[in-house]
Amino acid sequence: MSIIDVAKEAGVSKSTVSRVINSVPGVTEGVRQNVLDAMERLGYQPSVRRPGPKPISRKGIRTGNVMMLVMGFEPHEIYRMPVFPSLLHGVEIALRETGLNLVLAGYDPNQPLPAGLASDQVDGILLMGQVTSLSQAIRNKLANIPSVGLMRGYDDVINVCDRVIYNNKSVGPMAANHLLELGHKRTAFLNFDTFHSAFARRQIDFKETMESAGGSVIDLQTKEPQNHAADPLGNLRPHIEQLKSMPEDQRPTAICCASDAVLPDLYMVMMELGIKPMVDMSIISCDNEKQIISRLNPKPATIDIRTEMIGRQAVRQLTWRFANQDEPSRITILIEPVLVKPE
């Protein structure tokens, strides 16, 4: 006995029977009663189902919990990470679609394992953050629980962890080509965290692309990012003053920023010095941090590294790994960034 039989008995479609069974609005009272009468005549009893979305497959799922483990950060620091809100949003959407629960935890290698992980109350791990000093306890867990690394390369755990990362090698060239298309060949690259490997890669690739097209790049950077954090405006102002003092035929007409995070300070210093952002000097930055970009007027161009998509894809890869734990090869999924032009 199935809803097909009920539909035939009631003279309605299968979808109408499904709506009645699941109490979905849009069915008139007369039709609803007709379907219920048909179910009674046939002795049909719908199966009891837990409301909400279901995982495509339950294979490999024991607790229904997935831990997002952020390495090298205290729990209260996690939400201040620039890329985290959109990344978390993507993870949450994908988990809802599969009927799984999210457990969020920060981890310091010098501290005990998070409770849910130590007691084996999670089916899988989404790993992000700094992994250069992974404890042996974490390495053992990664070797025995399906896990996916997000955002970074994670070369030191590549043999035990699938990865979903953005193609950082595309960011610098994409930014340079955008400025070249606008006619800018005298440029500057702003990077106040030269120890950040992703930012350094963007700077190198931007410069190579610009110079190969006959353009020039002035590097605006500091080797001590902690000094910039302590006094961002004071650290930034001399660099912009340097650009303003240059002869007009040598002065950069555009700036590329390694990250959106520096944009509010850059806009403030430029306006203090009488330079109108996006009018006197074009700007492109990286990451597409919407909570930052939305506060700027006029808005700059930015390279979207698609953190929400990374979050979604990481969950999909993790659920695939649940059902394919015996597959020995580790998979890397590369998400391509996209250019977001000013509105």
CSV table of C-alpha atoms in Angstrom, one decimal:
chain,number,residue,atom,x,y,z
A,1,MET,CA,0.0,0.0,0.0
A,2,SER,CA,1.4,3.4,-1.0
A,3,ILE,CA,0.3,7.0,-1.6
A,4,ILE,CA,-0.3,6.1,-5.2
A,5,ASP,CA,-3.1,3.8,-4.1
A,6,VAL,CA,-4.5,6.6,-1.9
A,7,ALA,CA,-4.3,9.1,-4.7
A,8,LYS,CA,-6.3,6.7,-7.0
A,9,GLU,CA,-8.9,6.1,-4.4
A,10,ALA,CA,-9.3,9.8,-3.6
A,11,GLY,CA,-9.1,10.9,-7.3
A,12,VAL,CA,-6.2,13.3,-6.6
A,13,SER,CA,-2.5,13.6,-7.4
A,14,LYS,CA,0.3,12.0,-5.3
A,15,SER,CA,1.6,15.4,-4.4
A,16,THR,CA,-1.9,16.3,-2.9
A,17,VAL,CA,-1.8,13.2,-0.8
A,18,SER,CA,1.7,14.1,0.3
A,19,ARG,CA,0.6,17.6,1.3
A,20,VAL,CA,-2.3,16.2,3.4
A,21,ILE,CA,0.0,13.7,5.1
A,22,ASN,CA,2.6,16.3,5.9
A,23,SER,CA,0.1,19.1,6.8
A,24,VAL,CA,1.4,21.4,4.1
A,25,PRO,CA,-0.8,24.5,3.5
A,26,GLY,CA,-2.6,24.9,0.1
A,27,VAL,CA,-5.2,22.0,0.3
A,28,THR,CA,-8.9,22.9,0.7
A,29,GLU,CA,-10.7,21.3,3.6
A,30,GLY,CA,-12.9,19.3,1.3
A,31,VAL,CA,-10.0,17.8,-0.5
A,32,ARG,CA,-8.1,17.1,2.7
A,33,GLN,CA,-11.1,15.2,4.2
A,34,ASN,CA,-11.5,13.3,0.9
A,35,VAL,CA,-7.9,12.1,1.2
A,36,LEU,CA,-8.3,11.2,4.9
A,37,ASP,CA,-11.4,9.2,4.1
A,38,ALA,CA,-9.6,7.3,1.3
A,39,MET,CA,-6.7,6.5,3.7
A,40,GLU,CA,-9.2,5.2,6.2
A,41,ARG,CA,-11.0,3.0,3.6
A,42,LEU,CA,-7.8,1.5,2.5
A,43,GLY,CA,-6.3,1.1,5.9
A,44,TYR,CA,-3.3,3.2,4.9
A,45,GLN,CA,-1.0,4.4,7.7
A,46,PRO,CA,1.8,6.8,6.7
A,47,SER,CA,5.2,6.0,8.1
A,48,VAL,CA,6.3,8.2,11.0
A,49,ARG,CA,9.2,10.5,10.0
A,50,ARG,CA,11.3,12.9,12.0
A,51,PRO,CA,10.5,16.4,10.7
A,52,GLY,CA,13.3,18.4,9.0
A,53,PRO,CA,15.8,17.6,6.3
A,54,LYS,CA,17.5,14.2,6.1
A,55,PRO,CA,21.0,13.2,5.1
A,56,ILE,CA,21.2,11.8,1.6
A,57,SER,CA,22.8,8.7,3.2
A,58,ARG,CA,23.0,7.6,6.8
A,59,LYS,CA,26.1,5.4,6.1
A,60,GLY,CA,28.9,6.4,8.4
A,61,ILE,CA,26.7,8.6,10.5
A,62,ARG,CA,26.4,7.6,14.2
A,63,THR,CA,25.8,10.7,16.3
A,64,GLY,CA,24.6,13.2,13.7
A,65,ASN,CA,27.1,15.7,15.0
A,66,VAL,CA,29.9,17.5,13.0
A,67,MET,CA,32.5,19.5,14.8
A,68,MET,CA,33.9,22.7,13.3
A,69,LEU,CA,37.3,22.8,15.0
A,70,VAL,CA,39.1,26.2,14.8
A,71,MET,CA,42.8,25.7,15.6
A,72,GLY,CA,44.9,28.3,17.4
A,73,PHE,CA,42.0,30.5,18.5
A,74,GLU,CA,40.1,30.9,21.7
A,75,PRO,CA,36.3,30.4,21.4
A,76,HIS,CA,35.6,34.1,21.9
A,77,GLU,CA,38.1,35.0,19.1
A,78,ILE,CA,36.5,32.8,16.5
A,79,TYR,CA,33.6,35.2,15.6
A,80,ARG,CA,36.1,38.1,15.1
A,81,MET,CA,37.9,36.2,12.3
A,82,PRO,CA,37.2,38.2,9.1
A,83,VAL,CA,36.2,35.3,6.9
A,84,PHE,CA,34.3,33.4,9.5
A,85,PRO,CA,30.7,34.7,9.3
A,86,SER,CA,30.2,33.8,5.6
A,87,LEU,CA,32.1,30.6,6.0
A,88,LEU,CA,30.0,29.5,9.0
A,89,HIS,CA,26.8,30.5,7.1
A,90,GLY,CA,27.8,28.2,4.2
A,91,VAL,CA,28.5,25.3,6.7
A,92,GLU,CA,25.2,25.9,8.5
A,93,ILE,CA,23.1,25.9,5.3
A,94,ALA,CA,24.7,22.6,4.0
A,95,LEU,CA,24.3,20.9,7.4
A,96,ARG,CA,20.6,21.9,7.6
A,97,GLU,CA,20.2,20.4,4.1
A,98,THR,CA,21.7,17.1,5.3
A,99,GLY,CA,20.0,17.0,8.8
A,100,LEU,CA,23.3,17.1,10.7
A,101,ASN,CA,24.1,19.2,13.8
A,102,LEU,CA,27.0,21.7,14.2
A,103,VAL,CA,29.3,21.7,17.2
A,104,LEU,CA,31.7,24.7,17.2
A,105,ALA,CA,34.9,24.5,19.1
A,106,GLY,CA,38.2,26.4,19.4
A,107,TYR,CA,41.3,24.5,20.2
A,108,ASP,CA,44.7,25.3,21.8
A,109,PRO,CA,47.3,22.6,21.3
A,110,ASN,CA,48.3,23.0,24.9
A,111,GLN,CA,44.8,22.3,26.2
A,112,PRO,CA,42.8,19.1,26.4
A,113,LEU,CA,40.8,18.0,23.4
A,114,PRO,CA,37.3,19.5,23.2
A,115,ALA,CA,34.8,17.4,25.1
A,116,GLY,CA,32.7,16.2,22.1
A,117,LEU,CA,35.8,15.2,20.3
A,118,ALA,CA,37.5,13.5,23.2
A,119,SER,CA,34.3,11.4,23.9
A,120,ASP,CA,33.8,10.5,20.3
A,121,GLN,CA,30.5,12.3,20.1
A,122,VAL,CA,31.1,13.6,16.6
A,123,ASP,CA,31.0,11.8,13.2
A,124,GLY,CA,33.3,14.2,11.4
A,125,ILE,CA,35.6,17.3,11.7
A,126,LEU,CA,35.7,20.5,9.7
A,127,LEU,CA,39.2,21.9,10.4
A,128,MET,CA,40.3,25.5,10.0
A,129,GLY,CA,42.9,27.8,11.5
A,130,GLN,CA,46.5,27.4,12.3
A,131,VAL,CA,47.7,23.8,12.1
A,132,THR,CA,51.5,24.2,12.3
A,133,SER,CA,51.6,22.8,15.8
A,134,LEU,CA,49.0,20.0,15.8
A,135,SER,CA,49.2,17.8,18.8
A,136,GLN,CA,49.5,14.1,18.5
A,137,ALA,CA,46.0,13.7,20.0
A,138,ILE,CA,44.5,15.8,17.2
A,139,ARG,CA,46.5,13.9,14.5
A,140,ASN,CA,45.2,10.6,15.9
A,141,LYS,CA,41.6,11.9,15.7
A,142,LEU,CA,42.1,13.1,12.1
A,143,ALA,CA,43.4,9.7,11.1
A,144,ASN,CA,40.4,8.0,12.5
A,145,ILE,CA,37.5,10.4,11.9
A,146,PRO,CA,36.4,11.7,8.5
A,147,SER,CA,37.7,15.2,8.3
A,148,VAL,CA,38.0,18.1,5.8
A,149,GLY,CA,40.3,21.1,6.0
A,150,LEU,CA,38.9,24.5,5.0
A,151,MET,CA,40.5,27.6,3.5
A,152,ARG,CA,44.3,26.9,4.0
A,153,GLY,CA,46.5,24.4,2.3
A,154,TYR,CA,47.0,22.1,5.3
A,155,ASP,CA,50.0,20.5,3.6
A,156,ASP,CA,51.1,18.9,6.9
A,157,VAL,CA,47.8,16.9,7.2
A,158,ILE,CA,47.2,16.3,3.5
A,159,ASN,CA,47.6,12.5,3.9
A,160,VAL,CA,44.8,12.3,6.5
A,161,CYS,CA,42.4,15.1,5.6
A,162,ASP,CA,40.4,16.0,2.5
A,163,ARG,CA,40.6,19.7,1.7
A,164,VAL,CA,38.3,22.4,0.3
A,165,ILE,CA,40.4,25.5,-0.4
A,166,TYR,CA,40.2,28.6,-2.6
A,167,ASN,CA,42.7,29.1,-5.4
A,168,ASN,CA,44.9,31.8,-3.9
A,169,LYS,CA,47.1,31.8,-7.0
A,170,SER,CA,44.3,33.3,-9.0
A,171,VAL,CA,43.7,36.3,-6.7
A,172,GLY,CA,46.7,38.4,-7.5
A,173,PRO,CA,46.5,38.0,-11.3
A,174,MET,CA,42.8,38.7,-11.2
A,175,ALA,CA,43.3,41.9,-9.3
A,176,ALA,CA,46.1,43.1,-11.6
A,177,ASN,CA,44.1,42.2,-14.8
A,178,HIS,CA,41.1,44.2,-13.5
A,179,LEU,CA,43.3,47.3,-13.0
A,180,LEU,CA,45.0,46.8,-16.4
A,181,GLU,CA,41.6,46.6,-18.1
A,182,LEU,CA,40.7,50.0,-16.5
A,183,GLY,CA,43.9,51.4,-17.9
A,184,HIS,CA,46.0,51.5,-14.7
A,185,LYS,CA,49.7,50.7,-15.1
A,186,ARG,CA,51.1,52.7,-12.2
A,187,THR,CA,50.0,50.8,-9.1
A,188,ALA,CA,50.8,50.2,-5.4
A,189,PHE,CA,50.2,47.0,-3.4
A,190,LEU,CA,49.3,47.4,0.3
A,191,ASN,CA,50.2,44.6,2.6
A,192,PHE,CA,50.7,45.1,6.3
A,193,ASP,CA,51.0,41.4,7.2
A,194,THR,CA,53.9,40.1,5.2
A,195,PHE,CA,54.1,37.0,7.5
A,196,HIS,CA,50.7,35.9,6.2
A,197,SER,CA,51.6,33.4,3.5
A,198,ALA,CA,48.4,33.9,1.5
A,199,PHE,CA,48.8,37.7,1.4
A,200,ALA,CA,52.5,37.3,0.4
A,201,ARG,CA,51.4,35.0,-2.5
A,202,ARG,CA,48.9,37.6,-3.7
A,203,GLN,CA,51.5,40.3,-3.6
A,204,ILE,CA,54.0,38.3,-5.7
A,205,ASP,CA,51.5,37.2,-8.3
A,206,PHE,CA,50.0,40.7,-8.6
A,207,LYS,CA,53.4,42.2,-9.2
A,208,GLU,CA,54.4,39.6,-11.7
A,209,THR,CA,51.2,40.0,-13.7
A,210,MET,CA,51.3,43.8,-13.6
A,211,GLU,CA,55.0,44.0,-14.6
A,212,SER,CA,54.6,41.4,-17.4
A,213,ALA,CA,52.0,43.8,-18.9
A,214,GLY,CA,54.4,46.7,-18.7
A,215,GLY,CA,53.1,48.2,-15.5
A,216,SER,CA,54.8,49.1,-12.3
A,217,VAL,CA,54.1,48.3,-8.6
A,218,ILE,CA,55.2,50.2,-5.5
A,219,ASP,CA,55.2,47.9,-2.4
A,220,LEU,CA,53.6,49.4,0.7
A,221,GLN,CA,54.3,47.1,3.6
A,222,THR,CA,55.8,46.6,7.0
A,223,LYS,CA,57.7,43.6,8.3
A,224,GLU,CA,56.1,44.1,11.8
A,225,PRO,CA,52.3,43.6,11.4
A,226,GLN,CA,51.9,43.9,15.2
A,227,ASN,CA,52.9,47.5,14.9
A,228,HIS,CA,50.2,48.1,12.3
A,229,ALA,CA,47.6,46.6,14.6
A,230,ALA,CA,48.7,48.9,17.4
A,231,ASP,CA,48.5,52.1,15.4
A,232,PRO,CA,47.0,51.4,11.9
A,233,LEU,CA,46.4,55.0,10.9
A,234,GLY,CA,49.8,56.1,12.1
A,235,ASN,CA,51.5,53.2,10.3
A,236,LEU,CA,49.5,53.8,7.1
A,237,ARG,CA,49.6,57.6,6.8
A,238,PRO,CA,53.4,57.8,5.8
A,239,HIS,CA,52.9,55.4,2.9
A,240,ILE,CA,49.9,57.3,1.5
A,241,GLU,CA,51.8,60.6,2.0
A,242,GLN,CA,54.6,59.2,0.0
A,243,LEU,CA,52.3,58.4,-2.9
A,244,LYS,CA,50.7,61.9,-2.7
A,245,SER,CA,54.1,63.6,-2.8
A,246,MET,CA,55.2,61.8,-6.0
A,247,PRO,CA,55.2,63.7,-9.3
A,248,GLU,CA,51.8,63.3,-11.0
A,249,ASP,CA,53.2,61.4,-14.0
A,250,GLN,CA,54.8,58.9,-11.6
A,251,ARG,CA,52.2,58.6,-8.9
A,252,PRO,CA,50.2,55.3,-8.8
A,253,THR,CA,46.6,55.7,-10.0
A,254,ALA,CA,45.4,52.5,-8.3
A,255,ILE,CA,46.0,50.5,-5.1
A,256,CYS,CA,45.6,46.8,-4.5
A,257,CYS,CA,45.1,45.7,-0.9
A,258,ALA,CA,46.0,42.2,0.2
A,259,SER,CA,42.9,42.1,2.4
A,260,ASP,CA,39.6,44.0,2.8
A,261,ALA,CA,40.5,44.4,6.5
A,262,VAL,CA,42.7,47.4,5.8
A,263,LEU,CA,40.1,49.3,3.7
A,264,PRO,CA,38.4,51.4,6.5
A,265,ASP,CA,41.8,52.8,7.6
A,266,LEU,CA,42.9,53.3,4.0
A,267,TYR,CA,39.7,55.3,3.2
A,268,MET,CA,40.1,57.4,6.3
A,269,VAL,CA,43.8,58.3,5.6
A,270,MET,CA,43.1,59.0,2.0
A,271,MET,CA,40.3,61.4,2.8
A,272,GLU,CA,42.3,63.1,5.5
A,273,LEU,CA,45.0,63.8,2.9
A,274,GLY,CA,42.5,65.0,0.3
A,275,ILE,CA,42.6,61.9,-1.9
A,276,LYS,CA,39.1,60.7,-2.9
A,277,PRO,CA,38.9,56.9,-2.9
A,278,MET,CA,37.7,55.4,-6.2
A,279,VAL,CA,37.8,59.0,-7.7
A,280,ASP,CA,41.4,60.2,-7.5
A,281,MET,CA,42.7,56.7,-7.0
A,282,SER,CA,41.1,53.3,-7.9
A,283,ILE,CA,41.1,50.6,-5.3
A,284,ILE,CA,40.7,46.8,-5.4
A,285,SER,CA,41.1,44.5,-2.4
A,286,CYS,CA,40.7,40.8,-1.7
A,287,ASP,CA,38.4,38.5,0.2
A,288,ASN,CA,35.0,40.2,-0.3
A,289,GLU,CA,34.3,40.8,3.4
A,290,LYS,CA,30.7,42.1,3.0
A,291,GLN,CA,30.6,43.5,6.6
A,292,ILE,CA,33.5,45.7,5.6
A,293,ILE,CA,32.7,46.6,2.0
A,294,SER,CA,29.1,47.5,2.9
A,295,ARG,CA,30.3,50.4,5.1
A,296,LEU,CA,32.4,52.0,2.4
A,297,ASN,CA,31.3,54.7,0.0
A,298,PRO,CA,32.1,54.5,-2.8
A,299,LYS,CA,32.7,50.8,-2.7
A,300,PRO,CA,35.9,49.3,-4.2
A,301,ALA,CA,36.3,46.3,-6.4
A,302,THR,CA,37.2,43.1,-4.5
A,303,ILE,CA,38.1,39.5,-5.2
A,304,ASP,CA,35.6,37.2,-3.7
A,305,ILE,CA,37.3,34.1,-2.4
A,306,ARG,CA,33.8,32.5,-2.0
A,307,THR,CA,34.0,31.5,1.7
A,308,GLU,CA,30.3,30.6,1.8
A,309,MET,CA,30.8,28.2,-1.1
A,310,ILE,CA,33.8,26.7,0.6
A,311,GLY,CA,31.7,26.1,3.7
A,312,ARG,CA,29.0,24.4,1.7
A,313,GLN,CA,31.4,22.3,-0.3
A,314,ALA,CA,33.3,21.2,2.8
A,315,VAL,CA,30.1,19.7,4.3
A,316,ARG,CA,29.3,18.0,1.0
A,317,GLN,CA,32.8,16.5,0.9
A,318,LEU,CA,32.5,15.4,4.5
A,319,THR,CA,29.2,13.6,4.0
A,320,TRP,CA,30.7,11.9,0.9
A,321,ARG,CA,33.7,10.8,3.1
A,322,PHE,CA,31.2,9.4,5.7
A,323,ALA,CA,30.1,6.9,3.1
A,324,ASN,CA,33.5,6.3,1.6
A,325,GLN,CA,35.8,6.0,4.6
A,326,ASP,CA,37.7,3.1,3.0
A,327,GLU,CA,38.7,5.3,0.0
A,328,PRO,CA,42.5,5.7,0.6
A,329,SER,CA,43.1,8.8,-1.6
A,330,ARG,CA,42.6,12.2,-0.1
A,331,ILE,CA,40.7,14.7,-2.2
A,332,THR,CA,41.4,18.4,-2.7
A,333,ILE,CA,38.6,20.6,-4.1
A,334,LEU,CA,39.8,24.0,-5.4
A,335,ILE,CA,37.3,26.9,-5.4
A,336,GLU,CA,38.0,29.6,-8.0
A,337,PRO,CA,37.7,33.2,-6.8
A,338,VAL,CA,35.6,35.7,-8.7
A,339,LEU,CA,35.9,39.5,-9.3
A,340,VAL,CA,33.2,41.7,-7.7
A,341,LYS,CA,33.1,45.0,-9.4
A,342,PRO,CA,31.8,48.2,-7.7
A,343,GLU,CA,28.0,48.7,-7.9
